[in-house]
PDB file of C-alpha atoms and ligand atoms in Angstrom:
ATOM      1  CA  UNK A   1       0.000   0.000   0.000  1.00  0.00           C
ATOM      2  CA  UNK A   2       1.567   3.055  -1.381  1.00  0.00           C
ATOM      3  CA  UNK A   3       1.216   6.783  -0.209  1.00  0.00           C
ATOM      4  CA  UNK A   4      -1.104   7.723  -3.567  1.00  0.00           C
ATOM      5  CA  UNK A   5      -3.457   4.763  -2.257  1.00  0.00           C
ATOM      6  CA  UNK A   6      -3.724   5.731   0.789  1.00  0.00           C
ATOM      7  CA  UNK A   7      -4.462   9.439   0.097  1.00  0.00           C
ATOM      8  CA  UNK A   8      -6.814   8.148  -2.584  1.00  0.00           C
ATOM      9  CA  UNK A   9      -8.302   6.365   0.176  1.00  0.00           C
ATOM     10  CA  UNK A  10      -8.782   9.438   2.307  1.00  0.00           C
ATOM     11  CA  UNK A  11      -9.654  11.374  -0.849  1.00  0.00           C
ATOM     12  CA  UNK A  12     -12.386   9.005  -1.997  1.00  0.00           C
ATOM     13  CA  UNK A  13     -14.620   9.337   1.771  1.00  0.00           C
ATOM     14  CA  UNK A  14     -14.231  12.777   0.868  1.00  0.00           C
ATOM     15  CA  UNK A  15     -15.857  13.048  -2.154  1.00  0.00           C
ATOM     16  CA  UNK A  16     -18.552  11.085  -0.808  1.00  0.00           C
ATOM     17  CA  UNK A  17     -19.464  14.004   1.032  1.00  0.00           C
ATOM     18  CA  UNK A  18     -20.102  16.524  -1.817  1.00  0.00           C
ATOM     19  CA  UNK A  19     -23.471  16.983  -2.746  1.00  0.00           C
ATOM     20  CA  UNK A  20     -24.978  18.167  -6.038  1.00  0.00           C
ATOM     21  CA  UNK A  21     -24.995  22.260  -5.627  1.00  0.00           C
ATOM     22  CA  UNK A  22     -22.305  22.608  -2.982  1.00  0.00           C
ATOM     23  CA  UNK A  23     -19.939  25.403  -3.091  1.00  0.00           C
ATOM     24  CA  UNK A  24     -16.760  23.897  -2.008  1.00  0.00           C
ATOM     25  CA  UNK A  25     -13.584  25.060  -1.203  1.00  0.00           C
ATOM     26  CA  UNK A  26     -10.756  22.923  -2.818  1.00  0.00           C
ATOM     27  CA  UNK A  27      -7.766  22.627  -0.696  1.00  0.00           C
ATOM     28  CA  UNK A  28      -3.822  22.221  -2.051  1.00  0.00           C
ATOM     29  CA  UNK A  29      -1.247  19.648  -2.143  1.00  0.00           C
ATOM     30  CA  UNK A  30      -0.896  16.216  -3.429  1.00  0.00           C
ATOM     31  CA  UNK A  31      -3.567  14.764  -0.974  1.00  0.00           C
ATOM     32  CA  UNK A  32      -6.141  17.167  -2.160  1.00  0.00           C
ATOM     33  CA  UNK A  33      -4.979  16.176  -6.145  1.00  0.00           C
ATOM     34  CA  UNK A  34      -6.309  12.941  -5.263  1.00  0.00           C
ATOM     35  CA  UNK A  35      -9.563  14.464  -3.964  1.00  0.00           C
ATOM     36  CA  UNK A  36      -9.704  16.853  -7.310  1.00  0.00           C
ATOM     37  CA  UNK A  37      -9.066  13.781  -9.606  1.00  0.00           C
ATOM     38  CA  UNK A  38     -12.006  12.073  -8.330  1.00  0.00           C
ATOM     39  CA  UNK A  39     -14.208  15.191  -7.975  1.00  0.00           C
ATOM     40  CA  UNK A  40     -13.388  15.682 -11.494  1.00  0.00           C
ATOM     41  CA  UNK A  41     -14.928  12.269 -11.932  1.00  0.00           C
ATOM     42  CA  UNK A  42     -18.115  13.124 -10.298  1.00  0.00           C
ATOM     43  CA  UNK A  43     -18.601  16.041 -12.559  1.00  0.00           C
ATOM     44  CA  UNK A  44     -17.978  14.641 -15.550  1.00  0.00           C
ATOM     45  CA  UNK A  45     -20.349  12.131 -14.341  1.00  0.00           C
ATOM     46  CA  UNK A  46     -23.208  14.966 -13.645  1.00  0.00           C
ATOM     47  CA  UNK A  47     -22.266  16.415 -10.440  1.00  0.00           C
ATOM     48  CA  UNK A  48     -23.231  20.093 -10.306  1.00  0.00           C
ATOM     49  CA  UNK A  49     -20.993  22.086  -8.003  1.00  0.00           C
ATOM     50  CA  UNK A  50     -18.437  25.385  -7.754  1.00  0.00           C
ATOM     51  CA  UNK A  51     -14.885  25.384  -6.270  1.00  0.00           C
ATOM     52  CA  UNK A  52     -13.293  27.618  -4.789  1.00  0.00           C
ATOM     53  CA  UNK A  53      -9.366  26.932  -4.949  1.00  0.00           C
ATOM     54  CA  UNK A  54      -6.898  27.776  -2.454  1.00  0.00           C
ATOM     55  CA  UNK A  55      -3.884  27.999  -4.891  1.00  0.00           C
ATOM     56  CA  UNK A  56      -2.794  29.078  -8.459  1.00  0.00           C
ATOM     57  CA  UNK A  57      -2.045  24.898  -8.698  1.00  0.00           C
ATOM     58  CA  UNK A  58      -5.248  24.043  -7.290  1.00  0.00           C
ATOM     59  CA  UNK A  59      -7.051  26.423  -9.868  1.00  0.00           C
ATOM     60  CA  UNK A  60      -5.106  24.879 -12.600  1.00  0.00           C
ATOM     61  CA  UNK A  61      -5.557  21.241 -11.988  1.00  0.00           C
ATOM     62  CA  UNK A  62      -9.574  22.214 -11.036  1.00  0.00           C
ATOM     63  CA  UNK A  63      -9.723  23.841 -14.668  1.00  0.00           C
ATOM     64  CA  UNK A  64      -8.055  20.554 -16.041  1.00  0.00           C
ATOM     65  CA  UNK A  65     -10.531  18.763 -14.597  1.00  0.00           C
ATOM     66  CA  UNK A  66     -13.424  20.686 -15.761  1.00  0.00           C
ATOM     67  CA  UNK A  67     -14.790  21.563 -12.358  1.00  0.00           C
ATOM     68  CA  UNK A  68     -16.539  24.894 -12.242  1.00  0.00           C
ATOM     69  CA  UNK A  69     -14.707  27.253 -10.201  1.00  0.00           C
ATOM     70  CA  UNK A  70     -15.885  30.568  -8.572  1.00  0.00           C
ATOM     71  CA  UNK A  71     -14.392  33.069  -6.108  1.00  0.00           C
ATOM     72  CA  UNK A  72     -14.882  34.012  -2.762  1.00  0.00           C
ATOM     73  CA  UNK A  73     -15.765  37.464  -4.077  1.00  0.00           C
ATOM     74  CA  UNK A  74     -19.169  35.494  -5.967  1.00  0.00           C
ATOM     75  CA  UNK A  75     -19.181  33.127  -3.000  1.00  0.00           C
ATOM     76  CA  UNK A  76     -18.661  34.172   0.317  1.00  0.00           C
ATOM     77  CA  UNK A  77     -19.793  31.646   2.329  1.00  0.00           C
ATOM     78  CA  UNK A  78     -18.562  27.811   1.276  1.00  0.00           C
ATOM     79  CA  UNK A  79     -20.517  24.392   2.038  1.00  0.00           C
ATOM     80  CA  UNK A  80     -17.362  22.896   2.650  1.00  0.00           C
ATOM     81  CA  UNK A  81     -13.576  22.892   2.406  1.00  0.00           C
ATOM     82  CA  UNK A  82     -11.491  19.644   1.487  1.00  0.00           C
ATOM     83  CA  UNK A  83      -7.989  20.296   2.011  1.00  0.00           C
ATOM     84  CA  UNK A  84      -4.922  18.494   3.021  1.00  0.00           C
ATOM     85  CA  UNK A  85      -2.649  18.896   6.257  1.00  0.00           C
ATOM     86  CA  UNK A  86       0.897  18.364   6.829  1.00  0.00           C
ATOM     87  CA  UNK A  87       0.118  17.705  10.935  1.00  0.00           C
ATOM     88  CA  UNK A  88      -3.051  17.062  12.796  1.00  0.00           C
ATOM     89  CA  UNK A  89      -3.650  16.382  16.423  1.00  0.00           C
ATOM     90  CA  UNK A  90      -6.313  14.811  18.870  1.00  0.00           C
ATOM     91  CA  UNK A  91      -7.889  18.474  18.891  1.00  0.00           C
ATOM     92  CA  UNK A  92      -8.178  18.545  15.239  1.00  0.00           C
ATOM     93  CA  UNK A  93      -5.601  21.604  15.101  1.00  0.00           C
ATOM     94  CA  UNK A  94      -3.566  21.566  12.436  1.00  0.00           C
ATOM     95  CA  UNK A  95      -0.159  22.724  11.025  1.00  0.00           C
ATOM     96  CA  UNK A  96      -0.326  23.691   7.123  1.00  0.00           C
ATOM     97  CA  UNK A  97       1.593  25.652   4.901  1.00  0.00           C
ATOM     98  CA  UNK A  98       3.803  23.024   3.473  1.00  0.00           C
ATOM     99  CA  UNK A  99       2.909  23.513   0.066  1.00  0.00           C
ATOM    100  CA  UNK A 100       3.272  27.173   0.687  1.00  0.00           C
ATOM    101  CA  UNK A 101      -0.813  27.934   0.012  1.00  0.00           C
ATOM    102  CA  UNK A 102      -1.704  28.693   3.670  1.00  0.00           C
ATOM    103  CA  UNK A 103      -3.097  32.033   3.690  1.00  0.00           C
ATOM    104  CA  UNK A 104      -5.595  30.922   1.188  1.00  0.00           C
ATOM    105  CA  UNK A 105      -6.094  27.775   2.528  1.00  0.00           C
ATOM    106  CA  UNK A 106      -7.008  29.730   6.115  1.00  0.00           C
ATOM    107  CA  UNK A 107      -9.412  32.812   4.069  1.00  0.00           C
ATOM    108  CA  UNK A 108     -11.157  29.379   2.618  1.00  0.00           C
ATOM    109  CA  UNK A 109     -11.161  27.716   5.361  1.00  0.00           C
ATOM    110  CA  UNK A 110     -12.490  30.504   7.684  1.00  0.00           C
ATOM    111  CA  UNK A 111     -15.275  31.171   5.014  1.00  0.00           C
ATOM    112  CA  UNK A 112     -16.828  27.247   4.965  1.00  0.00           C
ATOM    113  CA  UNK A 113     -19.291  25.837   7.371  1.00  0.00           C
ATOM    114  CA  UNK A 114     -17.027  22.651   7.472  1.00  0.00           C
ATOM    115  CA  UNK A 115     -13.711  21.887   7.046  1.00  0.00           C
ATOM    116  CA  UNK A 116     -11.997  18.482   6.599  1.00  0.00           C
ATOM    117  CA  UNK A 117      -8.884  17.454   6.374  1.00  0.00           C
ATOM    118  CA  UNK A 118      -7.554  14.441   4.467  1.00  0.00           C
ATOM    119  CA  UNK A 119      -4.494  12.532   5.029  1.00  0.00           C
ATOM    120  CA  UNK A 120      -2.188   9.900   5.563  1.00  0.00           C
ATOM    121  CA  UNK A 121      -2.551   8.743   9.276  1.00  0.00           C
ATOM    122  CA  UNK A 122       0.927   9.138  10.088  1.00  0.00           C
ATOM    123  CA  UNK A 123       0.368  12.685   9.596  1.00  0.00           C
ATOM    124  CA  UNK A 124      -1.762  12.568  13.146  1.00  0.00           C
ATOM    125  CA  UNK A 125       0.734  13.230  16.348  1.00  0.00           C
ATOM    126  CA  UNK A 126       0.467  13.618  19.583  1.00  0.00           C
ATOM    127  CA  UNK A 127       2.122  17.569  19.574  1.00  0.00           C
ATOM    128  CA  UNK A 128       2.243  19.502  17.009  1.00  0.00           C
ATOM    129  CA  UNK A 129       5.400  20.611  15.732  1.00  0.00           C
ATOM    130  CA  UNK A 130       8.104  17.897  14.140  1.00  0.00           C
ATOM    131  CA  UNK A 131       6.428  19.399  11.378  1.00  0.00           C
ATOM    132  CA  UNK A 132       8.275  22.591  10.111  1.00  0.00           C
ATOM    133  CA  UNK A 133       5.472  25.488  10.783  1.00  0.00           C
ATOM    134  CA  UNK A 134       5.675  27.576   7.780  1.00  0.00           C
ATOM    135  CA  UNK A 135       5.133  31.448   9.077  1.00  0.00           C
ATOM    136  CA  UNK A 136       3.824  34.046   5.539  1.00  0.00           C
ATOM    137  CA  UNK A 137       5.735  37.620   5.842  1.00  0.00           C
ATOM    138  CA  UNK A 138       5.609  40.312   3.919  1.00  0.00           C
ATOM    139  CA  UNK A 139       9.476  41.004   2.769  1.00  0.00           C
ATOM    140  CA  UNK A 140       9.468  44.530   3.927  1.00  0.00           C
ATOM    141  CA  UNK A 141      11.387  45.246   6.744  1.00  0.00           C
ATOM    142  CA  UNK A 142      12.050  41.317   7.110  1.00  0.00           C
ATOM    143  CA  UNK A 143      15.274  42.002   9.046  1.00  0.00           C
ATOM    144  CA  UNK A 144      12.989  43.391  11.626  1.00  0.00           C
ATOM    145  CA  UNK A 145       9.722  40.871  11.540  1.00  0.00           C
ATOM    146  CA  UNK A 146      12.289  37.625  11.709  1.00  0.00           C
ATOM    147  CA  UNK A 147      13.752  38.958  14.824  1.00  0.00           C
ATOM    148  CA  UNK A 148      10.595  39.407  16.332  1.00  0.00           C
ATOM    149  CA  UNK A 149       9.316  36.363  15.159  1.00  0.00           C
ATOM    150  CA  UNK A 150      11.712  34.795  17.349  1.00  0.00           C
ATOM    151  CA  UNK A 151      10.858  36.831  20.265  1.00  0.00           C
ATOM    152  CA  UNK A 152       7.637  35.939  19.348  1.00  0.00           C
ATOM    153  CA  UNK A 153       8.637  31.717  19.134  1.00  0.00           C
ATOM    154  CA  UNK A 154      10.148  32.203  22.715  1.00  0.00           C
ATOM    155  CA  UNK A 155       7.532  34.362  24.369  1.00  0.00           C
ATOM    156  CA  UNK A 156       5.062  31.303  23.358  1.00  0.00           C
ATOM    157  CA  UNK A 157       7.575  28.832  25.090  1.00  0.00           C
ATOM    158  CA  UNK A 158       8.742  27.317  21.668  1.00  0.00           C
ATOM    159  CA  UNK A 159      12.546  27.086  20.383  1.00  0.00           C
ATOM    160  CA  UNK A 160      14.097  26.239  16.947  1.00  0.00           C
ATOM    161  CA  UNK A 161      15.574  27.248  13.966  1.00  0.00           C
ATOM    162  CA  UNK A 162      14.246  29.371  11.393  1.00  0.00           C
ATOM    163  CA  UNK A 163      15.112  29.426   7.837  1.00  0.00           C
ATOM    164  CA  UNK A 164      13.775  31.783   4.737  1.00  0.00           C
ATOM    165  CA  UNK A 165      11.856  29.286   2.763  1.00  0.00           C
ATOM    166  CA  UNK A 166      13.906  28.817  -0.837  1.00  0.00           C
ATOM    167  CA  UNK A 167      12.905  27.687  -4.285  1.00  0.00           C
ATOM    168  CA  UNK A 168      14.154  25.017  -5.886  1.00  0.00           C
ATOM    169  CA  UNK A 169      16.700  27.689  -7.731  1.00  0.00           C
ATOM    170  CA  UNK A 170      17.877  28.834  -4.621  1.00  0.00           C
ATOM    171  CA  UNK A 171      15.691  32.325  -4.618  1.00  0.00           C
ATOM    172  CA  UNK A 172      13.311  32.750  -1.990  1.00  0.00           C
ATOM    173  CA  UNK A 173      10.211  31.148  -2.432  1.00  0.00           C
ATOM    174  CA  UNK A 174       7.184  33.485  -3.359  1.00  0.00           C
ATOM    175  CA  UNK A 175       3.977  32.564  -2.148  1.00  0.00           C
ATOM    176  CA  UNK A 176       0.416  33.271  -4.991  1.00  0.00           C
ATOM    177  CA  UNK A 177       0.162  36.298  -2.621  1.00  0.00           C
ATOM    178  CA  UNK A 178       3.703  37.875  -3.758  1.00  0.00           C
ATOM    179  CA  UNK A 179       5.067  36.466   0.286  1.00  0.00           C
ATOM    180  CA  UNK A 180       7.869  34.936   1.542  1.00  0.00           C
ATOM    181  CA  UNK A 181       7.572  31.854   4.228  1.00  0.00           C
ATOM    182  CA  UNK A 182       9.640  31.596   7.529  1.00  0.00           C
ATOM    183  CA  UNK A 183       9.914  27.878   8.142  1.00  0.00           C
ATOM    184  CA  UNK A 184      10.183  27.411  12.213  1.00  0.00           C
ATOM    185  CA  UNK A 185      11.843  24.097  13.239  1.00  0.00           C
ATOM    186  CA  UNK A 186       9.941  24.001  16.270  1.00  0.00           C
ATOM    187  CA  UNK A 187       9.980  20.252  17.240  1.00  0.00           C
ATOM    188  CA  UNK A 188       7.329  20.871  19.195  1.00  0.00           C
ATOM    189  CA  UNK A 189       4.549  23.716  20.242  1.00  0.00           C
ATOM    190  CA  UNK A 190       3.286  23.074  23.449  1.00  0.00           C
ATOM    191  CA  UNK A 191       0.836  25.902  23.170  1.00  0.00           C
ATOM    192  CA  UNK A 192      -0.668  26.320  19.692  1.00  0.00           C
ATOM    193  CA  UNK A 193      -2.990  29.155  20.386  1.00  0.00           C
ATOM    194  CA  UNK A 194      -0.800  30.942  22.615  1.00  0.00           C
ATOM    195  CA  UNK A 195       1.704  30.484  19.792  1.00  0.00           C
ATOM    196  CA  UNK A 196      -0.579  32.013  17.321  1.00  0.00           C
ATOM    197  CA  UNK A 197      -1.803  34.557  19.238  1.00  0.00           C
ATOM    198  CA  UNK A 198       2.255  35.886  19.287  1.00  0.00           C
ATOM    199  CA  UNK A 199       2.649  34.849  15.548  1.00  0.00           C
ATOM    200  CA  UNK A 200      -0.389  37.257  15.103  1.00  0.00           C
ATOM    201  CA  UNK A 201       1.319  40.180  17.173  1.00  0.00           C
ATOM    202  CA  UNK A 202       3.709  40.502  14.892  1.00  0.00           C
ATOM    203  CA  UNK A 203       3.204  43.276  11.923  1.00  0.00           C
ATOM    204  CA  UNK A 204       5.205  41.818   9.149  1.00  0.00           C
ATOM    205  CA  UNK A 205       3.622  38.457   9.924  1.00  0.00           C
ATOM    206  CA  UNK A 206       1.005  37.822   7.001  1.00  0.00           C
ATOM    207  CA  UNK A 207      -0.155  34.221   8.371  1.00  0.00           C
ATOM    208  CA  UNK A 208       0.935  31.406   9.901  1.00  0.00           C
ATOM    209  CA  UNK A 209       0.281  27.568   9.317  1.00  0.00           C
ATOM    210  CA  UNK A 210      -1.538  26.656  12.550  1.00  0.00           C
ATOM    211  CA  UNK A 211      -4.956  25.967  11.894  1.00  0.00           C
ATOM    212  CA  UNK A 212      -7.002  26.479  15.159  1.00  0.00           C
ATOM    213  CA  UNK A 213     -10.383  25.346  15.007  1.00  0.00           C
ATOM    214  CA  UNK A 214     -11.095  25.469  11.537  1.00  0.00           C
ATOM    215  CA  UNK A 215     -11.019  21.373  11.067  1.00  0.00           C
ATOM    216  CA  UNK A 216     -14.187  19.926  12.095  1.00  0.00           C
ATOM    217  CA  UNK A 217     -13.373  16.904  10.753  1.00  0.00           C
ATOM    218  CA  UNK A 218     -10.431  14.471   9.687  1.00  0.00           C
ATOM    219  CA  UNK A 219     -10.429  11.225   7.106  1.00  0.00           C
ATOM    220  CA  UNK A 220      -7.000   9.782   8.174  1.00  0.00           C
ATOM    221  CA  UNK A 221      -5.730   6.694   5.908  1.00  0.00           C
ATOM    222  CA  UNK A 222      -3.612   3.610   7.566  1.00  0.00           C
ATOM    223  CA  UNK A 223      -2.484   0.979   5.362  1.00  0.00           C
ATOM    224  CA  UNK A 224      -3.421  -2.349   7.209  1.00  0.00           C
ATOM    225  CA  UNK A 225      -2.050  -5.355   4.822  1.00  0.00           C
ATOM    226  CA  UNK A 226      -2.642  -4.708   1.731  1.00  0.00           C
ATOM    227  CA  UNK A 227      -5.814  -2.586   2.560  1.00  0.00           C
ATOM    228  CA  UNK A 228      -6.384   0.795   3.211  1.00  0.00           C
ATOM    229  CA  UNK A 229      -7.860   1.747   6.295  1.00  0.00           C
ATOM    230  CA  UNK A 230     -10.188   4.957   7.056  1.00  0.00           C
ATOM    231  CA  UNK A 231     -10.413   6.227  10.531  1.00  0.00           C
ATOM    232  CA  UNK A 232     -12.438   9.678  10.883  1.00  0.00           C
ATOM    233  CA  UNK A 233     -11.775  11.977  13.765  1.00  0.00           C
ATOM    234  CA  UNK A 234     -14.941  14.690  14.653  1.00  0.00           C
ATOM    235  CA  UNK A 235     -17.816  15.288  12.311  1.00  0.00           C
ATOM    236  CA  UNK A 236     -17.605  15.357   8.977  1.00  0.00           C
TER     237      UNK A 236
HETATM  238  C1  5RP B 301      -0.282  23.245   1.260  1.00  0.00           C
HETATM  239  C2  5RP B 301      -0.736  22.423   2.408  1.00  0.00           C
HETATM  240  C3  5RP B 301      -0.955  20.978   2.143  1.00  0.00           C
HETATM  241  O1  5RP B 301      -2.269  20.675   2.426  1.00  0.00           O
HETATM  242  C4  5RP B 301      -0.051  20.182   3.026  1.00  0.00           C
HETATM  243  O2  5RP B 301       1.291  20.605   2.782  1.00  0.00           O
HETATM  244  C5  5RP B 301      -0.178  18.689   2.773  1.00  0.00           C
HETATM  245  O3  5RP B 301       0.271  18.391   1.484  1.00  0.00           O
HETATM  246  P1  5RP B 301       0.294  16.896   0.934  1.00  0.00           P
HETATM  247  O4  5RP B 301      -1.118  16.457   0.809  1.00  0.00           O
HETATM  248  O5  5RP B 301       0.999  17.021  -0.392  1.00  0.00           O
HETATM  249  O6  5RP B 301       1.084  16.072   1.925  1.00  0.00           O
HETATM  250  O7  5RP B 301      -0.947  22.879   3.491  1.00  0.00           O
HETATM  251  O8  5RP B 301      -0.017  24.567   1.657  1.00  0.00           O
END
């Protein structure tokens, strides 16, 4: 059992919760791929439904799929929001942002009723933070706003590295929004919301990847054998 299967697994439970005239909010990375590939099956089959994506990748593999796609400027308020996660704990709080789509992904988010996650089941932990929590900052003044980002890391009772997020030519890497990402090597955050809260204080600070109480639900995938297993945390 592969990592595509089992985040076709998680993807597949998912789609089994769209209904014909939702307006959904279409999350990004390669778990929520899986999710578009079969959505796209659904409407080609007849299903009759708007997306909203979170990324310029999300819109493009949406329009490749044929799935209608709207804006949250047409559609303010969203049915529901499929989306990946790169961490999610027993409180369904999450860390995202490893694709680099997070402020989207949170305005999306924030405007749906529901919210679920899906993923691979090793992606559920105890404590958040062995993840890498990507932190969005405008690049003025970014001398400034990463030094008090880690004032901000420490007030919150957190310590780690933090690195400019790169490209893959060695530039920094420039979120849809025209941002830069701070990737905090955190090992763990004891305190998410306490953590955000000091994220938040911060001016330069655009976003941040913890998702607090936005999830309502989660579709975790566990390969048992050679089957894929589906566990789902809250209500989805
Ligand atoms: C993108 C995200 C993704 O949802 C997260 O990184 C998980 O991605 P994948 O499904 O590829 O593991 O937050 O910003």
């Amino acid at each position: 059992m592969s990592g595509p299967d089992l985040r076709r697994a998680a993807a597949a439970r998912a789609v089994d919760l769209v209904a014909d005239g939702m307006r959904l909010g279409i999350g990004t990375g390669s778990t929520a791929n899986a999710f578009i590939l079969l959505l796209g099956e659904r409407v080609r089959a007849g299903l009759d439904v708007i997306g909203v994506p979170t990324s310029e990748a999300t819109r493009a593999a949406c329009e490749a799929e044929g799935i209608r796609l709207g804006s949250l400027e047409e559609y303010p308020e969203l049915d529901l929001t499929v989306d990946g996660a790169d961490e999610i704990d027993a409180n369904l709080r999450l860390i995202k942002g490893g694709g680099g789509a997070l402020l989207r992904e949170k305005i999306v988010a924030h405007a749906s009723r529901r919210m679920v996650v899906i993923a691979d089941a090793a992606k559920h932990v105890p404590v958040l933070g062995a993840f890498p929590l990507p932190i969005e900052v405008n690049l003025f003044g970014f001398g400034a706003t990463f030094k008090a980002i880690q004032k901000a890391v420490e007030s919150a009772g957190c310590a780690g590295e933090m690195t400019l997020r790169k490209a893959s030519g060695g530039q920094p890497y420039v979120t849809d929004g025209g941002h830069a990402i701070v990737d905090a090597r955190l090992q763990a955050i004891p305190e998410p919301e306490r953590l955000s809260a000091a994220l938040w204080a911060v001016p330069g600070v655009v976003e941040h990847g913890l998702f607090l109480g936005l999830a309502t639900a989660a579709i975790l995938a566990e390969a048992r054998g050679d089957e894929a297993v589906v566990t789902v945390l809250g209500s989805p």
